[in-house]
Coordinates of C-alpha atoms in Angstrom, one line a residue:
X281 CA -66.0 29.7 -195.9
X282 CA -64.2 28.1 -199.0
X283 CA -62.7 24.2 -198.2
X284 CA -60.7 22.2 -200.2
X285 CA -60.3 18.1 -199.8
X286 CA -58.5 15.5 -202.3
X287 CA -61.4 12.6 -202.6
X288 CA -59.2 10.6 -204.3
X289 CA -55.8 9.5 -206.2
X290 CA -54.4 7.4 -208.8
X291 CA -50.8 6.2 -208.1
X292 CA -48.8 4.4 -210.2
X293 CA -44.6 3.2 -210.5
X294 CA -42.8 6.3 -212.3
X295 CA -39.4 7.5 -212.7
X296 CA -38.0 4.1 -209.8
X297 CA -40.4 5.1 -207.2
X298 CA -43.9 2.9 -206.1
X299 CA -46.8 4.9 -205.8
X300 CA -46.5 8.3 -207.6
X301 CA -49.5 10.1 -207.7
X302 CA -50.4 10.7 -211.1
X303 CA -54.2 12.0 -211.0
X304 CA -55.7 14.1 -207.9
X305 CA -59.7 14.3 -207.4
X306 CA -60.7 17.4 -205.2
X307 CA -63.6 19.0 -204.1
X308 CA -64.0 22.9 -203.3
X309 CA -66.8 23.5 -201.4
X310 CA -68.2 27.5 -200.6
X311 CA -70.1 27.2 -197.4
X312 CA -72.3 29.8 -195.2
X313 CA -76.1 30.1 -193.8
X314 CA -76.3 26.6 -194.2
X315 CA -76.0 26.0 -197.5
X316 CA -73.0 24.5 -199.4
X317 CA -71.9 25.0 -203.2
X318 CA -69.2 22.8 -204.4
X319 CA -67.0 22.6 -207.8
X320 CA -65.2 19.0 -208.5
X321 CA -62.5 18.2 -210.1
X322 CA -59.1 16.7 -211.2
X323 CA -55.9 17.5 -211.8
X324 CA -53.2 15.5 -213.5
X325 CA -49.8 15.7 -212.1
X326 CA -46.8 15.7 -213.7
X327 CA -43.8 13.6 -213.2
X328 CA -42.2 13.8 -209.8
X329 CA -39.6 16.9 -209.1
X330 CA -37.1 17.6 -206.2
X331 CA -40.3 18.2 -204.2
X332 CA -41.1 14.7 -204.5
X333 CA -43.1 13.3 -200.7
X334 CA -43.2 9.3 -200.3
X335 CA -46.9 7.9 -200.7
X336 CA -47.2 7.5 -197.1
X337 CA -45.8 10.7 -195.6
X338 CA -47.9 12.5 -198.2
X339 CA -50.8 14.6 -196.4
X340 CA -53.8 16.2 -197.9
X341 CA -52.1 19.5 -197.7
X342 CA -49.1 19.0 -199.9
X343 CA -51.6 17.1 -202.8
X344 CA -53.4 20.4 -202.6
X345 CA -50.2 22.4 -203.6
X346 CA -49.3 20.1 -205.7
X347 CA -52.6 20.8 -207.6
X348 CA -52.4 24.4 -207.3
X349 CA -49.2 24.7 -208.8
X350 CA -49.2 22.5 -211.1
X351 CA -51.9 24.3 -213.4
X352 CA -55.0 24.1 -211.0
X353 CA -56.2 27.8 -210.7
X354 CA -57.4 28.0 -207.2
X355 CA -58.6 31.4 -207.3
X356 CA -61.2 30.9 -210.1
X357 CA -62.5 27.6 -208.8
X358 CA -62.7 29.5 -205.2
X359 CA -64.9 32.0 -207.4
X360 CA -67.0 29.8 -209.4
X361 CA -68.1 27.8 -206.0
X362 CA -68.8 31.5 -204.0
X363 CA -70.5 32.3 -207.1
X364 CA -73.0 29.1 -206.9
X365 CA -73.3 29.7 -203.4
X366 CA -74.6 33.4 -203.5
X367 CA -77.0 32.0 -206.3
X368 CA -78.4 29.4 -203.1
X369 CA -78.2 31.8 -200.6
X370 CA -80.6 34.3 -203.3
X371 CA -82.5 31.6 -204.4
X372 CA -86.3 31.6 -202.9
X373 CA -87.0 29.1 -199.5
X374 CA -90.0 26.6 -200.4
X375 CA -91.0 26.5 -196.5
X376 CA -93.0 23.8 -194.8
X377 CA -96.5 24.4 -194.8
X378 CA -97.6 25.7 -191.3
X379 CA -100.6 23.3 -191.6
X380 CA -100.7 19.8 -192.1
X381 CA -101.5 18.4 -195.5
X382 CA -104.0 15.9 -195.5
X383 CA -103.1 12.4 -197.5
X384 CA -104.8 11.1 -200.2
X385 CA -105.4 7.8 -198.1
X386 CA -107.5 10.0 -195.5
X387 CA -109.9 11.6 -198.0
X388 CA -111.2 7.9 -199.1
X389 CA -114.1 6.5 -196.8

């Protein structure tokens, strides 16, 4: 399963509106067995177009196209975190030992 989130945003004043986001933080995050691979990062957006959403009435989703179509190439970051994932789903388990390990504080007197 492939999620996306926004972490965080920088706003700022632009073009006579308050709070224009200017910089989007994401995380992508390839999940399955129980184990999770994630690829971070940013995306810097551009001055606001026709499609601009007020601050407050902005949801995660919309950031998220924003992102994507504003140069972010969701596709290949959706690949490179399914990629890390297969490499922890392939890599060797370090199991707990069926037995319990004596401590070092137990062996003296």
């Amino acid at each position: 399963m492939i999620d996306w989130n926004i972490v965080s945003v920088d706003t700022r004043p632009l073009d006579g509106r308050k709070n224009v986001v200017t910089m989007a933080r994401w995380v992508c995050k390839a999940s399955d067995a129980g184990k999770t691979a994630v690829q971070l990062g940013a995306t810097a957006l551009g001055a606001p177009g026709s499609d601009f959403i007020e601050f407050d009435k902005l949801t995660e989703a919309d950031l998220l196209s924003f992102c994507w179509g504003d140069g972010l190439e969701k596709s290949v970051i959706e690949a490179k975190a399914q990629d890390a994932l297969e490499q922890a789903l392939s890599a060797p388990d370090s199991p707990a030992l069926p037995w319990t390990v004596v401590a070092e504080e137990q062996l003296v007197g």
